[in-house]
Amino acid sequence: TKYVAEQLLQSEPASLPDLPRACGSDPAYVIYTSGSTGKPKGIAINQGSISHFLRSENSVLGITEEDRVYQGFSVAFDMSFEEIWISYLVGASLWIAPREVALDPEALPKALQHHHITVLHAVPTLLALFSTDVPSLHLINLGGEMCPPSLVEKWVTPQRKLFNTYGPTEATVSASLAPLHAGQAVTIGVPLPNYGLLVINPELNSDGSMQLLPRGETGELCIFGPGVSAGYLGRPDLTAEKFLTNPWAPSEKYRALYRTGDLAKIGEDGSVQCLGRADDQVKIRGFRVELGEIEAVLAKQSGVGTV
């Protein structure tokens, strides 16, 4: 193997064809999430949206080339983009654990400390399984599900920053971020730079228009900004239901608005408190699961019916 590698290094590099440069409107990736009727929804995110998100979130997180970042998420889960692409953006190092270590909540924190990992992106469920502290970690970025206050009390230290991020795949990974502090309420914070959050009455007006709710009132959380997807692949009906034109847009780049289906209220300080789903969607270790999808599959089985 060494001989072959040396030969390759000494050989003339093959000429590559000229490739067109990607533009912001070109698709970057597609992620499928649960569908309420058993048909998964494909969400296409373009190059401009993901590039914008990486810079926007890291302007708050502050990950640098000096950091060592643990990469543990599957690339089918968009939190992996925070691990991989923010690290590539700033020149940080990535460390990938062997499978047997990654799946062992006893071994993983010890391995993180042994390899001097400084940044951990995780769902709260994973962090809650850690039996020991990881002193090398100076930044923990949580997301994908609700963060319990007990986890904040355990992991926040004077030398470590703890963040809670929020955002569906439809809005490009995350749309808001909250620094977490012991003894304070856990919220999803305020919008990332160039993002916007607002709360509407879940019941649209008779003419299809939306009613914007004032701060302190509970309603459906909506996201706007350049991170919002153009919609679901091949699903114009569902796209028309969830992706609307923002009547309060301050400029053209904020014209797209996504209805999250999450209940929330905005406090007087501008921070957003997420209060769960307006429908029957649940999350398991960060993955969205539609109970209707499970019902639809079960109903197809012989001898299974509904009453």
CSV table of C-alpha atoms in Angstrom, one decimal:
chain,number,residue,atom,x,y,z
A,1,THR,CA,0.0,0.0,0.0
A,2,LYS,CA,2.8,2.4,0.8
A,3,TYR,CA,4.5,1.7,-2.5
A,4,VAL,CA,1.3,2.4,-4.4
A,5,ALA,CA,0.7,5.6,-2.5
A,6,GLU,CA,4.3,6.8,-3.3
A,7,GLN,CA,3.8,6.1,-6.9
A,8,LEU,CA,0.6,8.1,-7.0
A,9,LEU,CA,2.3,11.1,-5.3
A,10,GLN,CA,5.1,11.0,-7.9
A,11,SER,CA,2.8,10.7,-10.9
A,12,GLU,CA,1.5,13.7,-12.9
A,13,PRO,CA,-1.9,14.9,-11.7
A,14,ALA,CA,-4.7,14.1,-14.1
A,15,SER,CA,-6.3,17.1,-15.7
A,16,LEU,CA,-9.8,17.9,-14.5
A,17,PRO,CA,-12.5,19.3,-16.7
A,18,ASP,CA,-13.7,22.8,-16.2
A,19,LEU,CA,-16.8,22.6,-14.0
A,20,PRO,CA,-19.4,25.4,-13.7
A,21,ARG,CA,-19.4,27.3,-10.4
A,22,ALA,CA,-22.3,26.6,-8.1
A,23,CYS,CA,-24.6,29.6,-7.5
A,24,GLY,CA,-26.8,30.3,-4.5
A,25,SER,CA,-30.0,29.0,-6.0
A,26,ASP,CA,-28.4,25.6,-6.9
A,27,PRO,CA,-29.5,22.7,-4.6
A,28,ALA,CA,-26.9,21.6,-2.0
A,29,TYR,CA,-28.7,18.6,-0.5
A,30,VAL,CA,-32.1,16.9,0.2
A,31,ILE,CA,-33.2,15.5,3.5
A,32,TYR,CA,-36.3,13.5,4.0
A,33,THR,CA,-38.4,13.8,7.2
A,34,SER,CA,-41.4,11.9,8.5
A,35,GLY,CA,-44.8,12.5,6.7
A,36,SER,CA,-48.1,12.4,8.5
A,37,THR,CA,-49.6,10.0,6.0
A,38,GLY,CA,-46.7,7.6,5.7
A,39,LYS,CA,-45.0,9.4,2.8
A,40,PRO,CA,-41.7,11.1,3.8
A,41,LYS,CA,-41.2,14.7,2.8
A,42,GLY,CA,-38.1,15.7,0.8
A,43,ILE,CA,-36.7,19.1,1.7
A,44,ALA,CA,-34.2,20.7,-0.8
A,45,ILE,CA,-31.8,23.2,0.7
A,46,ASN,CA,-29.8,25.4,-1.8
A,47,GLN,CA,-26.2,26.4,-1.7
A,48,GLY,CA,-27.0,30.0,-0.6
A,49,SER,CA,-29.1,28.9,2.4
A,50,ILE,CA,-26.5,26.4,3.8
A,51,SER,CA,-23.6,28.8,3.2
A,52,HIS,CA,-25.5,31.6,5.0
A,53,PHE,CA,-26.4,29.3,7.9
A,54,LEU,CA,-22.8,28.2,8.6
A,55,ARG,CA,-21.5,31.8,8.8
A,56,SER,CA,-24.6,33.0,10.7
A,57,GLU,CA,-24.5,30.4,13.5
A,58,ASN,CA,-20.7,30.4,13.9
A,59,SER,CA,-20.8,34.2,14.3
A,60,VAL,CA,-22.4,33.4,17.6
A,61,LEU,CA,-20.8,30.1,18.5
A,62,GLY,CA,-17.3,31.3,17.7
A,63,ILE,CA,-15.6,28.0,16.8
A,64,THR,CA,-12.1,28.6,15.5
A,65,GLU,CA,-9.2,26.7,13.9
A,66,GLU,CA,-7.8,25.9,17.3
A,67,ASP,CA,-10.8,23.7,18.2
A,68,ARG,CA,-11.1,19.9,18.1
A,69,VAL,CA,-14.7,19.0,17.2
A,70,TYR,CA,-16.4,15.6,17.8
A,71,GLN,CA,-18.2,14.3,14.7
A,72,GLY,CA,-20.9,11.8,15.8
A,73,PHE,CA,-24.1,12.5,13.8
A,74,SER,CA,-25.1,10.7,10.7
A,75,VAL,CA,-24.9,12.8,7.5
A,76,ALA,CA,-28.7,12.0,7.1
A,77,PHE,CA,-29.3,14.3,10.2
A,78,ASP,CA,-28.6,17.9,9.5
A,79,MET,CA,-27.0,18.6,12.9
A,80,SER,CA,-24.0,16.8,11.3
A,81,PHE,CA,-23.5,19.9,9.1
A,82,GLU,CA,-22.8,22.0,12.2
A,83,GLU,CA,-20.1,19.5,13.1
A,84,ILE,CA,-18.5,19.0,9.7
A,85,TRP,CA,-19.1,22.2,7.7
A,86,ILE,CA,-18.6,24.8,10.4
A,87,SER,CA,-15.3,23.0,11.2
A,88,TYR,CA,-14.3,23.0,7.5
A,89,LEU,CA,-15.3,26.7,7.3
A,90,VAL,CA,-12.9,27.8,10.0
A,91,GLY,CA,-10.2,25.1,9.7
A,92,ALA,CA,-11.0,23.3,13.0
A,93,SER,CA,-10.1,19.6,13.4
A,94,LEU,CA,-12.7,16.8,13.4
A,95,TRP,CA,-12.5,13.6,15.4
A,96,ILE,CA,-14.6,10.6,14.6
A,97,ALA,CA,-14.9,8.0,17.3
A,98,PRO,CA,-14.8,4.2,16.5
A,99,ARG,CA,-18.3,2.8,16.3
A,100,GLU,CA,-18.0,0.9,19.5
A,101,VAL,CA,-17.0,4.0,21.4
A,102,ALA,CA,-19.6,6.3,19.8
A,103,LEU,CA,-22.4,3.9,20.9
A,104,ASP,CA,-21.1,3.6,24.4
A,105,PRO,CA,-22.1,6.5,26.7
A,106,GLU,CA,-19.6,5.3,29.3
A,107,ALA,CA,-16.7,5.2,26.9
A,108,LEU,CA,-17.5,8.2,24.8
A,109,PRO,CA,-16.9,11.0,27.4
A,110,LYS,CA,-13.6,9.4,28.4
A,111,ALA,CA,-12.5,9.2,24.7
A,112,LEU,CA,-13.5,12.9,24.2
A,113,GLN,CA,-11.3,13.9,27.1
A,114,HIS,CA,-8.4,11.6,26.0
A,115,HIS,CA,-8.5,13.2,22.5
A,116,HIS,CA,-8.8,16.8,23.9
A,117,ILE,CA,-12.1,17.5,22.2
A,118,THR,CA,-13.2,21.1,22.8
A,119,VAL,CA,-16.5,21.3,21.0
A,120,LEU,CA,-19.5,18.9,21.2
A,121,HIS,CA,-22.7,19.2,19.2
A,122,ALA,CA,-25.3,16.9,20.7
A,123,VAL,CA,-28.9,16.1,21.4
A,124,PRO,CA,-29.7,16.5,25.1
A,125,THR,CA,-30.5,12.8,25.3
A,126,LEU,CA,-26.9,11.9,24.5
A,127,LEU,CA,-25.4,14.4,26.9
A,128,ALA,CA,-27.7,13.2,29.7
A,129,LEU,CA,-26.2,9.7,29.3
A,130,PHE,CA,-22.7,10.9,30.1
A,131,SER,CA,-21.7,9.6,33.5
A,132,THR,CA,-18.5,11.7,33.8
A,133,ASP,CA,-17.6,15.3,33.0
A,134,VAL,CA,-15.4,16.2,30.0
A,135,PRO,CA,-13.1,19.1,31.2
A,136,SER,CA,-11.6,19.6,27.8
A,137,LEU,CA,-15.0,20.7,26.4
A,138,HIS,CA,-15.3,24.5,26.4
A,139,LEU,CA,-18.4,24.6,24.1
A,140,ILE,CA,-21.5,22.4,24.0
A,141,ASN,CA,-24.1,23.1,21.4
A,142,LEU,CA,-27.4,21.3,22.0
A,143,GLY,CA,-30.3,20.9,19.6
A,144,GLY,CA,-32.9,18.5,18.1
A,145,GLU,CA,-35.1,18.2,21.2
A,146,MET,CA,-36.2,20.0,24.4
A,147,CYS,CA,-33.3,20.7,26.8
A,148,PRO,CA,-34.1,20.0,30.5
A,149,PRO,CA,-32.9,22.6,33.1
A,150,SER,CA,-31.2,19.8,35.1
A,151,LEU,CA,-28.8,19.3,32.2
A,152,VAL,CA,-27.9,23.0,32.2
A,153,GLU,CA,-27.2,22.9,36.0
A,154,LYS,CA,-24.9,19.9,35.5
A,155,TRP,CA,-22.8,21.0,32.5
A,156,VAL,CA,-22.5,24.8,32.7
A,157,THR,CA,-19.2,25.9,34.2
A,158,PRO,CA,-17.3,29.2,34.2
A,159,GLN,CA,-14.9,27.7,31.6
A,160,ARG,CA,-17.6,26.2,29.4
A,161,LYS,CA,-20.4,27.7,27.2
A,162,LEU,CA,-23.6,25.9,26.7
A,163,PHE,CA,-26.0,26.7,23.8
A,164,ASN,CA,-29.5,25.6,22.9
A,165,THR,CA,-30.3,25.8,19.2
A,166,TYR,CA,-33.7,25.4,17.5
A,167,GLY,CA,-34.7,25.0,13.9
A,168,PRO,CA,-36.4,22.5,11.6
A,169,THR,CA,-34.8,21.1,8.4
A,170,GLU,CA,-37.1,23.3,6.4
A,171,ALA,CA,-35.2,26.4,7.7
A,172,THR,CA,-31.7,25.0,7.2
A,173,VAL,CA,-30.5,23.3,10.4
A,174,SER,CA,-31.1,26.0,13.0
A,175,ALA,CA,-32.9,29.3,13.1
A,176,SER,CA,-32.4,30.5,16.7
A,177,LEU,CA,-29.9,30.1,19.5
A,178,ALA,CA,-29.8,30.7,23.3
A,179,PRO,CA,-26.8,30.8,25.6
A,180,LEU,CA,-27.8,28.7,28.7
A,181,HIS,CA,-27.1,29.7,32.3
A,182,ALA,CA,-27.6,27.9,35.5
A,183,GLY,CA,-30.7,29.1,37.4
A,184,GLN,CA,-32.3,30.6,34.3
A,185,ALA,CA,-35.2,29.4,32.2
A,186,VAL,CA,-34.3,27.3,29.2
A,187,THR,CA,-35.5,29.0,26.0
A,188,ILE,CA,-34.7,28.7,22.3
A,189,GLY,CA,-33.3,32.2,22.4
A,190,VAL,CA,-33.4,34.8,19.7
A,191,PRO,CA,-33.1,34.5,15.9
A,192,LEU,CA,-29.7,33.9,14.4
A,193,PRO,CA,-28.3,36.8,12.4
A,194,ASN,CA,-30.5,37.5,9.3
A,195,TYR,CA,-33.2,35.1,10.6
A,196,GLY,CA,-36.6,36.1,12.0
A,197,LEU,CA,-39.2,34.5,14.3
A,198,LEU,CA,-42.8,35.5,14.8
A,199,VAL,CA,-45.9,33.9,16.4
A,200,ILE,CA,-49.2,33.8,14.6
A,201,ASN,CA,-52.7,32.5,15.4
A,202,PRO,CA,-52.8,28.9,14.2
A,203,GLU,CA,-56.2,29.4,12.8
A,204,LEU,CA,-55.9,31.5,9.6
A,205,ASN,CA,-58.4,34.2,8.9
A,206,SER,CA,-61.4,33.4,6.5
A,207,ASP,CA,-59.5,35.0,3.6
A,208,GLY,CA,-56.4,32.9,4.3
A,209,SER,CA,-54.4,35.8,5.9
A,210,MET,CA,-52.4,35.4,9.1
A,211,GLN,CA,-52.9,37.2,12.4
A,212,LEU,CA,-49.7,38.3,14.1
A,213,LEU,CA,-49.8,37.8,17.9
A,214,PRO,CA,-48.2,40.2,20.4
A,215,ARG,CA,-45.4,39.2,22.7
A,216,GLY,CA,-46.6,37.0,25.6
A,217,GLU,CA,-49.4,35.3,23.6
A,218,THR,CA,-49.1,31.6,22.6
A,219,GLY,CA,-49.4,30.7,19.0
A,220,GLU,CA,-47.7,28.9,16.1
A,221,LEU,CA,-44.0,29.8,15.6
A,222,CYS,CA,-43.0,30.8,12.1
A,223,ILE,CA,-39.5,31.3,10.6
A,224,PHE,CA,-38.5,33.7,7.9
A,225,GLY,CA,-35.2,34.6,6.3
A,226,PRO,CA,-32.7,33.3,3.7
A,227,GLY,CA,-32.5,29.9,5.4
A,228,VAL,CA,-36.1,29.0,4.5
A,229,SER,CA,-36.4,26.3,1.9
A,230,ALA,CA,-38.4,26.7,-1.3
A,231,GLY,CA,-40.6,23.8,-0.2
A,232,TYR,CA,-41.1,20.1,-0.4
A,233,LEU,CA,-40.0,18.1,-3.5
A,234,GLY,CA,-43.0,17.1,-5.6
A,235,ARG,CA,-45.5,18.1,-2.9
A,236,PRO,CA,-47.0,21.4,-4.1
A,237,ASP,CA,-50.1,20.9,-1.8
A,238,LEU,CA,-48.1,20.5,1.3
A,239,THR,CA,-45.7,23.3,0.3
A,240,ALA,CA,-48.6,25.7,-0.2
A,241,GLU,CA,-49.8,24.8,3.3
A,242,LYS,CA,-46.5,25.2,5.2
A,243,PHE,CA,-44.6,27.8,3.1
A,244,LEU,CA,-46.3,31.1,2.9
A,245,THR,CA,-45.5,34.6,1.7
A,246,ASN,CA,-44.5,36.8,4.7
A,247,PRO,CA,-46.7,39.9,4.7
A,248,TRP,CA,-44.5,41.5,7.3
A,249,ALA,CA,-41.2,41.0,5.3
A,250,PRO,CA,-38.9,44.1,5.6
A,251,SER,CA,-37.2,43.2,2.3
A,252,GLU,CA,-37.2,40.6,-0.5
A,253,LYS,CA,-34.9,38.1,1.2
A,254,TYR,CA,-37.4,37.7,4.0
A,255,ARG,CA,-40.4,37.0,1.8
A,256,ALA,CA,-40.5,33.2,2.4
A,257,LEU,CA,-42.1,32.2,5.7
A,258,TYR,CA,-42.3,28.6,7.2
A,259,ARG,CA,-45.0,27.5,9.6
A,260,THR,CA,-43.2,25.2,12.0
A,261,GLY,CA,-46.2,23.6,13.7
A,262,ASP,CA,-44.6,24.3,17.1
A,263,LEU,CA,-46.4,26.3,19.7
A,264,ALA,CA,-44.4,29.2,21.2
A,265,LYS,CA,-44.5,32.6,22.8
A,266,ILE,CA,-42.1,35.5,22.6
A,267,GLY,CA,-41.1,37.1,25.9
A,268,GLU,CA,-40.7,40.8,26.6
A,269,ASP,CA,-36.9,40.5,26.2
A,270,GLY,CA,-37.4,38.9,22.7
A,271,SER,CA,-36.4,35.4,23.7
A,272,VAL,CA,-38.7,32.6,22.4
A,273,GLN,CA,-40.1,29.8,24.6
A,274,CYS,CA,-41.0,26.7,22.7
A,275,LEU,CA,-44.1,25.0,24.1
A,276,GLY,CA,-44.4,21.8,22.1
A,277,ARG,CA,-46.3,20.8,19.0
A,278,ALA,CA,-49.6,22.0,17.7
A,279,ASP,CA,-50.1,18.6,16.1
A,280,ASP,CA,-49.2,15.0,17.1
A,281,GLN,CA,-45.6,15.0,15.9
A,282,VAL,CA,-43.0,13.8,18.4
A,283,LYS,CA,-39.2,13.7,18.6
A,284,ILE,CA,-37.1,10.8,19.5
A,285,ARG,CA,-33.4,11.5,20.1
A,286,GLY,CA,-33.7,14.5,17.7
A,287,PHE,CA,-35.5,12.7,14.9
A,288,ARG,CA,-39.0,13.8,13.9
A,289,VAL,CA,-41.6,11.1,14.1
A,290,GLU,CA,-45.2,11.6,12.9
A,291,LEU,CA,-47.6,9.4,14.8
A,292,GLY,CA,-49.9,9.5,11.8
A,293,GLU,CA,-47.2,7.9,9.8
A,294,ILE,CA,-47.0,5.0,12.2
A,295,GLU,CA,-50.8,4.7,12.2
A,296,ALA,CA,-50.8,4.6,8.4
A,297,VAL,CA,-48.3,1.8,8.3
A,298,LEU,CA,-50.0,-0.2,11.0
A,299,ALA,CA,-53.4,0.2,9.2
A,300,LYS,CA,-51.9,-1.6,6.2
A,301,GLN,CA,-51.3,-4.8,8.2
A,302,SER,CA,-53.7,-7.6,7.9
A,303,GLY,CA,-56.1,-7.8,10.9
A,304,VAL,CA,-55.4,-4.2,12.0
A,305,GLY,CA,-58.2,-1.6,11.9
A,306,THR,CA,-59.3,1.6,13.6
A,307,VAL,CA,-62.3,2.2,15.8
